PDB file of N, CA and C in Angstrom:
ATOM      1  N   GLU N 135      12.072   7.843   0.040  1.00 96.00           N
ATOM      2  CA  GLU N 135      10.684   7.988   0.454  1.00 96.00           C
ATOM      3  C   GLU N 135       9.820   8.322  -0.759  1.00 96.00           C
ATOM      4  N   LEU N 136       8.562   7.964  -0.640  1.00 97.00           N
ATOM      5  CA  LEU N 136       7.612   8.160  -1.723  1.00 97.00           C
ATOM      6  C   LEU N 136       6.446   9.025  -1.274  1.00 97.00           C
ATOM      7  N   THR N 137       5.842   9.695  -2.235  1.00 97.00           N
ATOM      8  CA  THR N 137       4.578  10.381  -1.971  1.00 97.00           C
ATOM      9  C   THR N 137       3.470   9.325  -2.023  1.00 97.00           C
ATOM     10  N   PRO N 138       2.307   9.620  -1.480  1.00 97.00           N
ATOM     11  CA  PRO N 138       1.194   8.673  -1.605  1.00 97.00           C
ATOM     12  C   PRO N 138       0.861   8.350  -3.065  1.00 97.00           C
ATOM     13  N   ALA N 139       0.972   9.309  -3.951  1.00 97.00           N
ATOM     14  CA  ALA N 139       0.687   9.060  -5.368  1.00 97.00           C
ATOM     15  C   ALA N 139       1.701   8.078  -5.955  1.00 97.00           C
ATOM     16  N   GLN N 140       2.968   8.224  -5.597  1.00 97.00           N
ATOM     17  CA  GLN N 140       3.993   7.304  -6.082  1.00 97.00           C
ATOM     18  C   GLN N 140       3.763   5.900  -5.522  1.00 97.00           C
ATOM     19  N   ALA N 141       3.417   5.824  -4.242  1.00 97.00           N
ATOM     20  CA  ALA N 141       3.127   4.531  -3.616  1.00 97.00           C
ATOM     21  C   ALA N 141       1.936   3.867  -4.305  1.00 97.00           C
ATOM     22  N   ALA N 142       0.932   4.653  -4.627  1.00 97.00           N
ATOM     23  CA  ALA N 142      -0.243   4.126  -5.320  1.00 97.00           C
ATOM     24  C   ALA N 142       0.141   3.544  -6.671  1.00 97.00           C
ATOM     25  N   GLY N 143       1.023   4.210  -7.383  1.00 96.00           N
ATOM     26  CA  GLY N 143       1.474   3.705  -8.676  1.00 96.00           C
ATOM     27  C   GLY N 143       2.171   2.363  -8.551  1.00 96.00           C
ATOM     28  N   ILE N 144       2.983   2.212  -7.543  1.00 94.00           N
ATOM     29  CA  ILE N 144       3.697   0.948  -7.322  1.00 94.00           C
ATOM     30  C   ILE N 144       2.725  -0.167  -6.939  1.00 94.00           C
ATOM     31  N   LEU N 145       1.759   0.167  -6.094  1.00 95.00           N
ATOM     32  CA  LEU N 145       0.804  -0.832  -5.622  1.00 95.00           C
ATOM     33  C   LEU N 145      -0.311  -1.117  -6.627  1.00 95.00           C
ATOM     34  N   GLY N 146      -0.482  -0.244  -7.597  1.00 94.00           N
ATOM     35  CA  GLY N 146      -1.561  -0.429  -8.568  1.00 94.00           C
ATOM     36  C   GLY N 146      -2.926  -0.107  -7.992  1.00 94.00           C
ATOM     37  N   VAL N 147      -2.965   0.866  -7.083  1.00 96.00           N
ATOM     38  CA  VAL N 147      -4.212   1.286  -6.448  1.00 96.00           C
ATOM     39  C   VAL N 147      -4.323   2.808  -6.568  1.00 96.00           C
ATOM     40  N   THR N 148      -5.405   3.363  -6.065  1.00 97.00           N
ATOM     41  CA  THR N 148      -5.575   4.812  -6.103  1.00 97.00           C
ATOM     42  C   THR N 148      -4.834   5.477  -4.943  1.00 97.00           C
ATOM     43  N   ARG N 149      -4.561   6.759  -5.091  1.00 97.00           N
ATOM     44  CA  ARG N 149      -3.939   7.521  -4.008  1.00 97.00           C
ATOM     45  C   ARG N 149      -4.846   7.524  -2.786  1.00 97.00           C
ATOM     46  N   GLN N 150      -6.145   7.580  -2.998  1.00 97.00           N
ATOM     47  CA  GLN N 150      -7.087   7.578  -1.885  1.00 97.00           C
ATOM     48  C   GLN N 150      -6.994   6.277  -1.095  1.00 97.00           C
ATOM     49  N   PHE N 151      -6.771   5.159  -1.794  1.00 97.00           N
ATOM     50  CA  PHE N 151      -6.618   3.878  -1.108  1.00 97.00           C
ATOM     51  C   PHE N 151      -5.348   3.877  -0.269  1.00 97.00           C
ATOM     52  N   VAL N 152      -4.277   4.473  -0.787  1.00 97.00           N
ATOM     53  CA  VAL N 152      -3.035   4.591  -0.018  1.00 97.00           C
ATOM     54  C   VAL N 152      -3.285   5.449   1.221  1.00 97.00           C
ATOM     55  N   ASP N 153      -4.034   6.524   1.082  1.00 96.00           N
ATOM     56  CA  ASP N 153      -4.379   7.351   2.243  1.00 96.00           C
ATOM     57  C   ASP N 153      -5.087   6.504   3.302  1.00 96.00           C
ATOM     58  N   ARG N 154      -5.996   5.642   2.857  1.00 97.00           N
ATOM     59  CA  ARG N 154      -6.731   4.789   3.786  1.00 97.00           C
ATOM     60  C   ARG N 154      -5.780   3.790   4.455  1.00 97.00           C
ATOM     61  N   LEU N 155      -4.849   3.219   3.688  1.00 96.00           N
ATOM     62  CA  LEU N 155      -3.868   2.302   4.273  1.00 96.00           C
ATOM     63  C   LEU N 155      -3.036   3.012   5.340  1.00 96.00           C
ATOM     64  N   CYS N 156      -2.701   4.263   5.099  1.00 96.00           N
ATOM     65  CA  CYS N 156      -1.945   5.044   6.079  1.00 96.00           C
ATOM     66  C   CYS N 156      -2.778   5.276   7.335  1.00 96.00           C
ATOM     67  N   GLU N 157      -4.006   5.712   7.152  1.00 96.00           N
ATOM     68  CA  GLU N 157      -4.874   6.001   8.294  1.00 96.00           C
ATOM     69  C   GLU N 157      -5.193   4.740   9.102  1.00 96.00           C
ATOM     70  N   ASP N 158      -5.270   3.584   8.419  1.00 96.00           N
ATOM     71  CA  ASP N 158      -5.573   2.320   9.099  1.00 96.00           C
ATOM     72  C   ASP N 158      -4.338   1.693   9.734  1.00 96.00           C
ATOM     73  N   GLY N 159      -3.172   2.304   9.538  1.00 95.00           N
ATOM     74  CA  GLY N 159      -1.949   1.787  10.139  1.00 95.00           C
ATOM     75  C   GLY N 159      -1.266   0.684   9.352  1.00 95.00           C
ATOM     76  N   VAL N 160      -1.754   0.404   8.152  1.00 93.00           N
ATOM     77  CA  VAL N 160      -1.137  -0.626   7.311  1.00 93.00           C
ATOM     78  C   VAL N 160       0.185  -0.119   6.748  1.00 93.00           C
ATOM     79  N   LEU N 161       0.214   1.147   6.360  1.00 96.00           N
ATOM     80  CA  LEU N 161       1.433   1.786   5.861  1.00 96.00           C
ATOM     81  C   LEU N 161       1.862   2.863   6.842  1.00 96.00           C
ATOM     82  N   ALA N 162       3.082   2.739   7.315  1.00 95.00           N
ATOM     83  CA  ALA N 162       3.625   3.792   8.183  1.00 95.00           C
ATOM     84  C   ALA N 162       4.005   4.990   7.318  1.00 95.00           C
ATOM     85  N   PHE N 163       3.913   6.168   7.881  1.00 96.00           N
ATOM     86  CA  PHE N 163       4.264   7.375   7.138  1.00 96.00           C
ATOM     87  C   PHE N 163       4.750   8.431   8.104  1.00 96.00           C
ATOM     88  N   ARG N 164       5.350   9.457   7.547  1.00 96.00           N
ATOM     89  CA  ARG N 164       5.712  10.627   8.346  1.00 96.00           C
ATOM     90  C   ARG N 164       5.165  11.845   7.619  1.00 96.00           C
ATOM     91  N   ARG N 165       4.920  12.875   8.363  1.00 96.00           N
ATOM     92  CA  ARG N 165       4.465  14.131   7.761  1.00 96.00           C
ATOM     93  C   ARG N 165       5.662  15.046   7.582  1.00 96.00           C
ATOM     94  N   LEU N 166       5.665  15.780   6.493  1.00 95.00           N
ATOM     95  CA  LEU N 166       6.719  16.754   6.274  1.00 95.00           C
ATOM     96  C   LEU N 166       6.563  17.865   7.301  1.00 95.00           C
ATOM     97  N   PRO N 167       7.655  18.389   7.804  1.00 94.00           N
ATOM     98  CA  PRO N 167       7.579  19.436   8.833  1.00 94.00           C
ATOM     99  C   PRO N 167       6.743  20.633   8.359  1.00 94.00           C
ATOM    100  N   GLY N 168       5.813  21.030   9.193  1.00 95.00           N
ATOM    101  CA  GLY N 168       4.999  22.202   8.903  1.00 95.00           C
ATOM    102  C   GLY N 168       3.953  22.010   7.821  1.00 95.00           C
ATOM    103  N   SER N 169       3.647  20.743   7.460  1.00 94.00           N
ATOM    104  CA  SER N 169       2.633  20.529   6.431  1.00 94.00           C
ATOM    105  C   SER N 169       1.848  19.258   6.733  1.00 94.00           C
ATOM    106  N   ARG N 170       0.847  19.005   5.915  1.00 92.00           N
ATOM    107  CA  ARG N 170       0.048  17.791   6.046  1.00 92.00           C
ATOM    108  C   ARG N 170       0.488  16.724   5.044  1.00 92.00           C
ATOM    109  N   HIS N 171       1.510  17.019   4.251  1.00 95.00           N
ATOM    110  CA  HIS N 171       1.973  16.077   3.230  1.00 95.00           C
ATOM    111  C   HIS N 171       2.668  14.885   3.863  1.00 95.00           C
ATOM    112  N   ARG N 172       2.398  13.700   3.299  1.00 96.00           N
ATOM    113  CA  ARG N 172       2.951  12.457   3.831  1.00 96.00           C
ATOM    114  C   ARG N 172       4.101  11.962   2.970  1.00 96.00           C
ATOM    115  N   ARG N 173       4.986  11.207   3.615  1.00 98.00           N
ATOM    116  CA  ARG N 173       6.037  10.477   2.922  1.00 98.00           C
ATOM    117  C   ARG N 173       6.052   9.067   3.494  1.00 98.00           C
ATOM    118  N   ILE N 174       6.195   8.099   2.600  1.00 98.00           N
ATOM    119  CA  ILE N 174       6.126   6.690   2.957  1.00 98.00           C
ATOM    120  C   ILE N 174       7.437   6.031   2.538  1.00 98.00           C
ATOM    121  N   ARG N 175       7.984   5.202   3.416  1.00 97.00           N
ATOM    122  CA  ARG N 175       9.235   4.512   3.090  1.00 97.00           C
ATOM    123  C   ARG N 175       9.020   3.517   1.949  1.00 97.00           C
ATOM    124  N   VAL N 176       9.981   3.464   1.039  1.00 97.00           N
ATOM    125  CA  VAL N 176       9.918   2.546  -0.100  1.00 97.00           C
ATOM    126  C   VAL N 176       9.784   1.110   0.404  1.00 97.00           C
ATOM    127  N   GLN N 177      10.571   0.738   1.401  1.00 97.00           N
ATOM    128  CA  GLN N 177      10.552  -0.634   1.914  1.00 97.00           C
ATOM    129  C   GLN N 177       9.159  -1.018   2.418  1.00 97.00           C
ATOM    130  N   ASP N 178       8.460  -0.091   3.063  1.00 97.00           N
ATOM    131  CA  ASP N 178       7.111  -0.384   3.548  1.00 97.00           C
ATOM    132  C   ASP N 178       6.154  -0.648   2.390  1.00 97.00           C
ATOM    133  N   VAL N 179       6.297   0.107   1.316  1.00 97.00           N
ATOM    134  CA  VAL N 179       5.444  -0.090   0.137  1.00 97.00           C
ATOM    135  C   VAL N 179       5.749  -1.447  -0.497  1.00 97.00           C
ATOM    136  N   VAL N 180       7.022  -1.790  -0.593  1.00 96.00           N
ATOM    137  CA  VAL N 180       7.423  -3.080  -1.167  1.00 96.00           C
ATOM    138  C   VAL N 180       6.838  -4.226  -0.343  1.00 96.00           C
ATOM    139  N   GLU N 181       6.881  -4.106   0.974  1.00 95.00           N
ATOM    140  CA  GLU N 181       6.331  -5.152   1.842  1.00 95.00           C
ATOM    141  C   GLU N 181       4.826  -5.293   1.666  1.00 95.00           C
ATOM    142  N   VAL N 182       4.114  -4.195   1.585  1.00 95.00           N
ATOM    143  CA  VAL N 182       2.665  -4.255   1.374  1.00 95.00           C
ATOM    144  C   VAL N 182       2.363  -4.858   0.000  1.00 95.00           C
ATOM    145  N   ALA N 183       3.137  -4.503  -1.011  1.00 94.00           N
ATOM    146  CA  ALA N 183       2.946  -5.074  -2.346  1.00 94.00           C
ATOM    147  C   ALA N 183       3.149  -6.586  -2.312  1.00 94.00           C
ATOM    148  N   ALA N 184       4.163  -7.058  -1.588  1.00 94.00           N
ATOM    149  CA  ALA N 184       4.424  -8.498  -1.479  1.00 94.00           C
ATOM    150  C   ALA N 184       3.277  -9.203  -0.766  1.00 94.00           C
ATOM    151  N   GLU N 185       2.766  -8.603   0.300  1.00 91.00           N
ATOM    152  CA  GLU N 185       1.638  -9.194   1.026  1.00 91.00           C
ATOM    153  C   GLU N 185       0.404  -9.290   0.137  1.00 91.00           C
ATOM    154  N   ARG N 186       0.160  -8.244  -0.627  1.00 88.00           N
ATOM    155  CA  ARG N 186      -0.998  -8.250  -1.539  1.00 88.00           C
ATOM    156  C   ARG N 186      -0.846  -9.347  -2.590  1.00 88.00           C
ATOM    157  N   GLU N 187       0.361  -9.532  -3.097  1.00 89.00           N
ATOM    158  CA  GLU N 187       0.615 -10.564  -4.098  1.00 89.00           C
ATOM    159  C   GLU N 187       0.445 -11.963  -3.503  1.00 89.00           C
ATOM    160  N   GLU N 188       0.902 -12.158  -2.264  1.00 87.00           N
ATOM    161  CA  GLU N 188       0.728 -13.454  -1.602  1.00 87.00           C
ATOM    162  C   GLU N 188      -0.751 -13.792  -1.435  1.00 87.00           C
ATOM    163  N   ARG N 189      -1.540 -12.810  -1.011  1.00 84.00           N
ATOM    164  CA  ARG N 189      -2.985 -13.036  -0.858  1.00 84.00           C
ATOM    165  C   ARG N 189      -3.617 -13.353  -2.202  1.00 84.00           C
ATOM    166  N   ARG N 190      -3.209 -12.624  -3.232  1.00 82.00           N
ATOM    167  CA  ARG N 190      -3.756 -12.852  -4.574  1.00 82.00           C
ATOM    168  C   ARG N 190      -3.405 -14.265  -5.048  1.00 82.00           C
ATOM    169  N   ALA N 191      -2.167 -14.683  -4.836  1.00 80.00           N
ATOM    170  CA  ALA N 191      -1.741 -16.026  -5.242  1.00 80.00           C
ATOM    171  C   ALA N 191      -2.503 -17.088  -4.466  1.00 80.00           C
ATOM    172  N   GLY N 192      -2.749 -16.859  -3.189  1.00 81.00           N
ATOM    173  CA  GLY N 192      -3.517 -17.805  -2.389  1.00 81.00           C
ATOM    174  C   GLY N 192      -4.934 -17.952  -2.904  1.00 81.00           C
ATOM    175  N   GLY N 193      -5.540 -16.833  -3.262  1.00 77.00           N
ATOM    176  CA  GLY N 193      -6.892 -16.875  -3.825  1.00 77.00           C
ATOM    177  C   GLY N 193      -6.925 -17.614  -5.143  1.00 77.00           C
ATOM    178  N   ASP N 194      -5.901 -17.401  -5.967  1.00 76.00           N
ATOM    179  CA  ASP N 194      -5.809 -18.106  -7.251  1.00 76.00           C
ATOM    180  C   ASP N 194      -5.672 -19.614  -7.029  1.00 76.00           C
ATOM    181  N   ALA N 195      -4.877 -20.008  -6.029  1.00 78.00           N
ATOM    182  CA  ALA N 195      -4.683 -21.427  -5.733  1.00 78.00           C
ATOM    183  C   ALA N 195      -5.988 -22.071  -5.258  1.00 78.00           C
ATOM    184  N   ILE N 196      -6.731 -21.350  -4.441  1.00 83.00           N
ATOM    185  CA  ILE N 196      -8.021 -21.871  -3.967  1.00 83.00           C
ATOM    186  C   ILE N 196      -8.981 -22.044  -5.124  1.00 83.00           C
ATOM    187  N   ARG N 197      -9.054 -21.045  -5.997  1.00 82.00           N
ATOM    188  CA  ARG N 197      -9.947 -21.139  -7.158  1.00 82.00           C
ATOM    189  C   ARG N 197      -9.552 -22.295  -8.066  1.00 82.00           C
ATOM    190  N   ALA N 198      -8.244 -22.487  -8.267  1.00 84.00           N
ATOM    191  CA  ALA N 198      -7.774 -23.595  -9.113  1.00 84.00           C
ATOM    192  C   ALA N 198      -8.134 -24.945  -8.496  1.00 84.00           C
ATOM    193  N   ALA N 199      -8.022 -25.054  -7.177  1.00 85.00           N
ATOM    194  CA  ALA N 199      -8.362 -26.302  -6.499  1.00 85.00           C
ATOM    195  C   ALA N 199      -9.847 -26.598  -6.604  1.00 85.00           C
ATOM    196  N   ILE N 200     -10.659 -25.576  -6.532  1.00 89.00           N
ATOM    197  CA  ILE N 200     -12.106 -25.760  -6.640  1.00 89.00           C
ATOM    198  C   ILE N 200     -12.492 -26.192  -8.047  1.00 89.00           C
ATOM    199  N   ASP N 201     -11.801 -25.655  -9.033  1.00 86.00           N
ATOM    200  CA  ASP N 201     -12.102 -25.971 -10.436  1.00 86.00           C
ATOM    201  C   ASP N 201     -11.712 -27.399 -10.804  1.00 86.00           C
ATOM    202  N   GLU N 202     -10.810 -28.009 -10.031  1.00 82.00           N
ATOM    203  CA  GLU N 202     -10.348 -29.368 -10.365  1.00 82.00           C
ATOM    204  C   GLU N 202     -11.356 -30.373 -10.047  1.00 82.00           C
TER     205      GLU N 202
END
């Protein structure tokens, strides 16, 4: 499991953005017992990173097609 800060480092975004992804239901998380601290599964972060890369690649392909 990762902290939101660690997840942010992997995704290349801010910790605040990871917090928003958690609150929006994009990233599942659990709270540590008796605290407000979150933990996020590594696999969930990897999946979100892959989705972000697919969208980025799609945008690049569209831009390349327009430039042709």
